[in-house]
């Protein structure tokens, strides 16, 4: 990419793409998690009830696709993190930040392997046999994605965009 | 545990994959075994590949620290090993009679990722010790 955009801009654009896709994933999964945790039993009135009343089953494929996209972009920018971000973080004794990033990478991989069952349970949402498992795996995935997002956000504040 | 209001619009699954009992066996086995395998692979350190980002070097298996090569990355290798082993178990599960697969408790799908968290935190002791020394 040399000559068109700077190295910093290149990685910053990928970081933006990672962030934007992560926001979409976070929104879709939070809607779903609210829909399974606090299902709406009468016509939605307020904004919170409408937030919970989405047709959650329709989000499953999008959530899986977005998770994989965010995962792949994150895996790509991870190479730059390992060289240009983590080494200075360690040098400046940001050990908790580094530790939480490693925590994030492990949870991202664990979240990835949940996707086939998650997708299957949602695509068979009419089957009450899967109600508990679908609720459990959706809530676990939502917590994982929120954790990944918050750690990524804090790390970006430590040494992220344009650093 | 009623989620019927949010999913009531759905009737039969439209995707043939979602109707397939073979895919059910694969998906459930893959997702239940995945977190366990990931923890084991990371504990015993069996990455499929090692990547050296500073020099763009990718090698099969585990390659320990080398002079003038910068840091190595094992996470890609651990993730790939996990996907391959969990995928193989999933394929084996597709060959197992359905009545046996139906006996697998589905709550393991969400329980194992939760149980993996204490191990993952423990595996990062290197960082927490350094942080505590400050």
CSV table of C-alpha atoms in Angstrom, one decimal:
chain,number,residue,atom,x,y,z
A,1,UNK,CA,0.0,0.0,0.0
A,2,UNK,CA,3.1,2.2,0.1
A,3,UNK,CA,2.6,5.3,-2.1
A,4,UNK,CA,-1.2,5.4,-1.8
A,5,UNK,CA,-1.7,5.6,1.9
A,6,UNK,CA,0.7,5.6,4.8
A,7,UNK,CA,1.2,2.5,6.9
A,8,UNK,CA,-0.5,4.2,9.9
A,9,UNK,CA,-3.6,5.0,7.7
A,10,UNK,CA,-3.7,1.5,6.4
A,11,UNK,CA,-3.9,-0.1,9.8
A,12,UNK,CA,-6.2,2.7,11.1
A,13,UNK,CA,-8.7,1.9,8.3
A,14,UNK,CA,-8.7,-1.8,9.1
A,15,UNK,CA,-9.2,-0.9,12.8
A,16,UNK,CA,-12.2,1.2,11.7
A,17,UNK,CA,-13.6,-1.7,9.7
A,18,UNK,CA,-13.1,-3.9,12.7
A,19,UNK,CA,-14.9,-1.4,14.9
A,20,UNK,CA,-17.8,-0.8,12.5
A,21,UNK,CA,-18.5,-4.5,12.0
A,22,UNK,CA,-18.1,-5.1,15.8
A,23,UNK,CA,-20.8,-2.4,16.4
A,24,UNK,CA,-23.2,-4.2,14.0
A,25,UNK,CA,-22.5,-7.5,15.7
A,26,UNK,CA,-22.9,-6.0,19.2
A,27,UNK,CA,-26.3,-4.4,18.2
A,28,UNK,CA,-27.7,-7.6,16.7
A,29,UNK,CA,-26.6,-9.9,19.5
A,30,UNK,CA,-27.8,-7.5,22.2
A,31,UNK,CA,-31.2,-7.4,20.6
A,32,UNK,CA,-31.3,-11.2,20.5
A,33,UNK,CA,-30.0,-11.5,24.1
A,34,UNK,CA,-32.7,-9.1,25.3
A,35,UNK,CA,-35.4,-11.0,23.3
A,36,UNK,CA,-34.5,-14.3,24.9
A,37,UNK,CA,-33.8,-13.1,28.4
A,38,UNK,CA,-36.8,-10.8,28.7
A,39,UNK,CA,-39.3,-11.9,26.0
A,40,UNK,CA,-42.2,-9.4,25.3
A,41,UNK,CA,-45.6,-11.0,25.9
A,42,UNK,CA,-47.8,-8.1,24.8
A,43,UNK,CA,-47.5,-5.4,22.1
A,44,UNK,CA,-44.4,-3.3,22.6
A,45,UNK,CA,-45.1,0.1,24.1
A,46,UNK,CA,-41.9,1.8,25.2
A,47,UNK,CA,-38.5,1.9,23.6
A,48,UNK,CA,-37.1,-0.8,25.9
A,49,UNK,CA,-40.0,-3.1,25.1
A,50,UNK,CA,-39.6,-2.5,21.4
A,51,UNK,CA,-35.9,-3.2,21.7
A,52,UNK,CA,-36.8,-6.6,23.2
A,53,UNK,CA,-39.6,-7.3,20.7
A,54,UNK,CA,-37.4,-7.8,17.6
A,55,UNK,CA,-37.9,-10.9,15.5
A,56,UNK,CA,-34.7,-12.4,17.0
A,57,UNK,CA,-34.5,-15.5,14.9
A,58,UNK,CA,-33.9,-13.5,11.8
A,59,UNK,CA,-30.6,-12.2,13.2
A,60,UNK,CA,-28.9,-15.6,13.6
A,61,UNK,CA,-27.2,-15.8,10.2
A,62,UNK,CA,-26.2,-12.1,10.3
A,63,UNK,CA,-24.7,-12.6,13.7
A,64,UNK,CA,-22.7,-15.6,12.6
A,65,UNK,CA,-21.5,-13.7,9.4
A,66,UNK,CA,-20.6,-10.6,11.4
A,67,UNK,CA,-18.8,-12.6,14.0
A,68,UNK,CA,-16.6,-14.3,11.4
A,69,UNK,CA,-15.9,-11.0,9.6
A,70,UNK,CA,-15.0,-9.3,12.8
A,71,UNK,CA,-12.9,-12.3,13.9
A,72,UNK,CA,-11.0,-12.3,10.5
A,73,UNK,CA,-10.3,-8.6,10.5
A,74,UNK,CA,-9.3,-8.8,14.1
A,75,UNK,CA,-7.0,-11.7,13.3
A,76,UNK,CA,-5.4,-9.6,10.5
A,77,UNK,CA,-4.8,-6.5,12.6
A,78,UNK,CA,-3.6,-8.7,15.5
A,79,UNK,CA,-0.2,-9.1,13.7
A,80,UNK,CA,0.3,-5.3,13.8
A,81,UNK,CA,-0.8,-5.3,17.5
A,82,UNK,CA,1.7,-7.9,18.4
A,83,UNK,CA,4.7,-5.9,17.0
A,84,UNK,CA,3.7,-2.2,17.2
A,85,UNK,CA,1.3,-2.1,20.2
A,86,UNK,CA,2.1,-4.9,22.6
A,87,UNK,CA,5.8,-4.4,22.8
A,88,UNK,CA,5.5,-0.7,23.7
A,89,UNK,CA,2.7,-1.6,26.2
A,90,UNK,CA,5.0,-4.0,27.9
A,91,UNK,CA,7.8,-1.5,27.9
A,92,UNK,CA,5.6,1.0,29.6
A,93,UNK,CA,4.3,-1.6,32.1
A,94,UNK,CA,0.7,-1.7,30.9
A,95,UNK,CA,0.6,-5.4,32.0
A,96,UNK,CA,-3.1,-5.5,32.9
A,97,UNK,CA,-4.0,-4.1,29.4
A,98,UNK,CA,-1.8,-6.7,27.8
A,99,UNK,CA,-3.3,-9.4,29.9
A,100,UNK,CA,-6.8,-8.4,29.1
A,101,UNK,CA,-6.0,-8.4,25.4
A,102,UNK,CA,-4.8,-12.0,25.6
A,103,UNK,CA,-8.0,-12.8,27.6
A,104,UNK,CA,-9.9,-11.2,24.7
A,105,UNK,CA,-8.2,-13.3,22.1
A,106,UNK,CA,-9.0,-16.5,23.9
A,107,UNK,CA,-12.6,-15.6,24.4
A,108,UNK,CA,-12.9,-14.6,20.7
A,109,UNK,CA,-11.7,-18.1,19.7
A,110,UNK,CA,-14.1,-19.8,22.2
A,111,UNK,CA,-17.0,-17.6,20.9
A,112,UNK,CA,-16.2,-18.7,17.4
A,113,UNK,CA,-16.6,-22.4,18.1
A,114,UNK,CA,-20.1,-21.7,19.6
A,115,UNK,CA,-21.5,-20.4,16.3
A,116,UNK,CA,-22.6,-23.7,14.6
A,117,UNK,CA,-24.8,-24.7,17.6
A,118,UNK,CA,-26.0,-21.1,18.1
A,119,UNK,CA,-27.0,-20.9,14.4
A,120,UNK,CA,-28.7,-24.3,14.6
A,121,UNK,CA,-30.7,-23.5,17.7
A,122,UNK,CA,-32.0,-20.3,16.2
A,123,UNK,CA,-32.8,-21.8,12.9
A,124,UNK,CA,-34.9,-24.3,14.8
A,125,UNK,CA,-36.5,-21.7,17.1
A,126,UNK,CA,-39.9,-23.3,16.7
A,127,UNK,CA,-38.6,-26.4,18.5
A,128,UNK,CA,-39.1,-26.0,22.3
A,129,UNK,CA,-36.4,-28.6,22.9
A,130,UNK,CA,-33.8,-26.0,22.1
A,131,UNK,CA,-35.3,-23.1,24.1
A,132,UNK,CA,-33.0,-23.3,27.1
A,133,UNK,CA,-29.8,-24.1,25.1
A,134,UNK,CA,-30.6,-21.3,22.6
A,135,UNK,CA,-31.1,-18.8,25.5
A,136,UNK,CA,-27.9,-20.0,27.2
A,137,UNK,CA,-25.7,-19.9,24.2
A,138,UNK,CA,-27.1,-16.5,23.0
A,139,UNK,CA,-26.5,-14.9,26.4
A,140,UNK,CA,-23.0,-16.4,26.6
A,141,UNK,CA,-22.2,-15.1,23.1
A,142,UNK,CA,-23.6,-11.7,24.0
A,143,UNK,CA,-21.4,-11.4,27.1
A,144,UNK,CA,-18.4,-12.6,25.2
A,145,UNK,CA,-19.0,-10.0,22.4
A,146,UNK,CA,-19.5,-7.2,25.0
A,147,UNK,CA,-16.3,-8.2,26.7
A,148,UNK,CA,-14.4,-8.2,23.5
A,149,UNK,CA,-15.8,-4.9,22.5
A,150,UNK,CA,-15.0,-3.2,25.9
A,151,UNK,CA,-11.4,-4.6,26.0
A,152,UNK,CA,-10.8,-3.6,22.4
A,153,UNK,CA,-12.1,-0.1,23.2
A,154,UNK,CA,-9.9,0.3,26.3
A,155,UNK,CA,-6.9,-1.0,24.4
A,156,UNK,CA,-7.6,1.4,21.6
A,157,UNK,CA,-7.6,4.2,24.2
A,158,UNK,CA,-4.2,3.0,25.5
A,159,UNK,CA,-2.6,2.8,22.1
A,160,UNK,CA,-4.9,2.6,19.2
A,161,UNK,CA,-6.0,4.9,16.3
A,162,UNK,CA,-3.1,6.7,14.6
A,163,UNK,CA,-0.6,5.7,17.3
B,1,UNK,CA,-38.1,-20.1,30.0
B,2,UNK,CA,-40.6,-19.0,27.4
B,3,UNK,CA,-39.2,-17.3,24.3
B,4,UNK,CA,-42.2,-18.0,22.2
B,5,UNK,CA,-43.3,-14.5,21.6
B,6,UNK,CA,-40.0,-13.5,20.0
B,7,UNK,CA,-39.7,-16.5,17.8
B,8,UNK,CA,-43.3,-17.2,17.0
B,9,UNK,CA,-43.0,-15.8,13.5
B,10,UNK,CA,-40.7,-18.8,12.6
B,11,UNK,CA,-42.4,-22.0,11.6
B,12,UNK,CA,-40.3,-24.7,10.0
B,13,UNK,CA,-36.7,-24.0,9.3
B,14,UNK,CA,-36.3,-22.8,5.7
B,15,UNK,CA,-32.7,-24.0,5.4
B,16,UNK,CA,-32.1,-27.6,4.5
B,17,UNK,CA,-29.0,-27.4,6.8
B,18,UNK,CA,-31.2,-26.4,9.7
B,19,UNK,CA,-33.4,-29.4,9.1
B,20,UNK,CA,-30.6,-31.9,8.8
B,21,UNK,CA,-30.0,-34.2,11.7
B,22,UNK,CA,-26.5,-34.8,10.5
B,23,UNK,CA,-25.7,-31.1,10.8
B,24,UNK,CA,-27.4,-31.0,14.2
B,25,UNK,CA,-24.9,-33.8,15.3
B,26,UNK,CA,-22.0,-31.8,13.8
B,27,UNK,CA,-23.0,-28.4,15.2
B,28,UNK,CA,-23.7,-29.6,18.8
B,29,UNK,CA,-20.5,-31.8,19.0
B,30,UNK,CA,-18.3,-29.0,17.5
B,31,UNK,CA,-19.6,-26.4,19.8
B,32,UNK,CA,-19.6,-28.5,23.0
B,33,UNK,CA,-16.1,-29.9,22.4
B,34,UNK,CA,-14.6,-26.6,21.0
B,35,UNK,CA,-14.1,-24.7,24.2
B,36,UNK,CA,-12.6,-27.8,26.0
B,37,UNK,CA,-10.3,-28.5,23.1
B,38,UNK,CA,-9.2,-24.9,22.9
B,39,UNK,CA,-8.2,-25.0,26.6
B,40,UNK,CA,-6.4,-28.3,26.2
B,41,UNK,CA,-4.6,-27.2,23.0
B,42,UNK,CA,-3.5,-24.0,24.7
B,43,UNK,CA,-2.4,-25.8,27.9
B,44,UNK,CA,-0.4,-28.4,26.1
B,45,UNK,CA,0.7,-25.8,23.5
B,46,UNK,CA,-0.1,-27.5,20.2
B,47,UNK,CA,-0.4,-24.8,17.6
B,48,UNK,CA,-0.9,-25.9,14.1
B,49,UNK,CA,1.3,-23.0,12.9
B,50,UNK,CA,3.5,-20.4,14.4
B,51,UNK,CA,3.6,-16.9,12.9
B,52,UNK,CA,6.4,-14.4,13.2
B,53,UNK,CA,4.8,-11.0,12.4
B,54,UNK,CA,8.0,-9.0,12.4
B,55,UNK,CA,9.5,-11.0,9.6
B,56,UNK,CA,6.3,-12.5,8.0
B,57,UNK,CA,7.4,-16.0,8.7
B,58,UNK,CA,4.8,-18.8,9.0
B,59,UNK,CA,5.9,-22.3,10.0
B,60,UNK,CA,4.1,-25.6,10.8
B,61,UNK,CA,3.7,-26.5,14.4
B,62,UNK,CA,5.4,-24.8,17.4
B,63,UNK,CA,8.6,-22.9,16.8
B,64,UNK,CA,10.2,-21.4,19.9
B,65,UNK,CA,11.8,-18.0,20.2
B,66,UNK,CA,14.6,-17.3,17.7
B,67,UNK,CA,17.2,-14.5,17.8
B,68,UNK,CA,16.4,-11.4,15.6
B,69,UNK,CA,13.0,-12.7,14.6
B,70,UNK,CA,10.8,-10.6,17.0
B,71,UNK,CA,7.9,-12.2,18.9
B,72,UNK,CA,6.1,-15.3,17.7
B,73,UNK,CA,2.3,-15.7,17.6
B,74,UNK,CA,0.7,-19.0,18.7
B,75,UNK,CA,-2.9,-18.0,18.9
B,76,UNK,CA,-3.6,-18.6,15.1
B,77,UNK,CA,-2.1,-22.1,15.5
B,78,UNK,CA,-4.2,-22.9,18.7
B,79,UNK,CA,-7.4,-21.7,17.0
B,80,UNK,CA,-6.7,-23.7,13.8
B,81,UNK,CA,-5.8,-26.9,15.8
B,82,UNK,CA,-9.1,-26.4,17.8
B,83,UNK,CA,-11.2,-26.0,14.6
B,84,UNK,CA,-9.6,-29.1,13.0
B,85,UNK,CA,-10.0,-31.4,16.1
B,86,UNK,CA,-13.5,-30.1,16.9
B,87,UNK,CA,-14.4,-30.4,13.2
B,88,UNK,CA,-13.2,-34.0,13.1
B,89,UNK,CA,-15.2,-34.8,16.2
B,90,UNK,CA,-18.2,-33.2,14.6
B,91,UNK,CA,-17.8,-35.3,11.5
B,92,UNK,CA,-17.4,-38.5,13.6
B,93,UNK,CA,-20.6,-37.5,15.4
B,94,UNK,CA,-22.4,-37.3,12.1
B,95,UNK,CA,-21.7,-41.1,11.7
B,96,UNK,CA,-23.0,-41.9,15.2
B,97,UNK,CA,-26.6,-43.1,15.5
B,98,UNK,CA,-29.0,-40.2,16.2
B,99,UNK,CA,-30.3,-41.8,19.4
B,100,UNK,CA,-26.9,-41.5,20.9
B,101,UNK,CA,-26.3,-37.9,19.8
B,102,UNK,CA,-29.8,-37.1,21.2
B,103,UNK,CA,-28.5,-38.1,24.7
B,104,UNK,CA,-25.9,-35.3,24.7
B,105,UNK,CA,-27.1,-32.6,27.2
B,106,UNK,CA,-27.6,-29.4,25.2
B,107,UNK,CA,-26.7,-27.2,28.2
B,108,UNK,CA,-23.1,-28.2,27.8
B,109,UNK,CA,-23.0,-25.8,24.8
B,110,UNK,CA,-23.2,-22.8,27.1
B,111,UNK,CA,-21.7,-24.4,30.3
B,112,UNK,CA,-18.3,-25.2,28.9
B,113,UNK,CA,-17.5,-21.6,27.7
B,114,UNK,CA,-18.3,-20.4,31.2
B,115,UNK,CA,-16.1,-23.1,32.8
B,116,UNK,CA,-13.3,-22.1,30.4
B,117,UNK,CA,-13.1,-18.6,31.8
B,118,UNK,CA,-11.3,-19.5,35.1
B,119,UNK,CA,-8.8,-21.6,33.2
B,120,UNK,CA,-8.2,-18.8,30.7
B,121,UNK,CA,-7.7,-16.3,33.5
B,122,UNK,CA,-5.3,-18.7,35.2
B,123,UNK,CA,-3.4,-19.3,32.0
B,124,UNK,CA,-2.6,-15.5,31.8
B,125,UNK,CA,-0.9,-15.6,35.2
B,126,UNK,CA,2.2,-14.2,33.6
B,127,UNK,CA,0.5,-10.9,33.0
B,128,UNK,CA,-1.2,-10.7,36.4
B,129,UNK,CA,2.1,-11.5,38.2
B,130,UNK,CA,3.8,-8.7,36.3
B,131,UNK,CA,1.0,-6.3,37.1
B,132,UNK,CA,1.0,-7.3,40.8
B,133,UNK,CA,4.8,-6.5,41.0
B,134,UNK,CA,4.3,-2.9,40.1
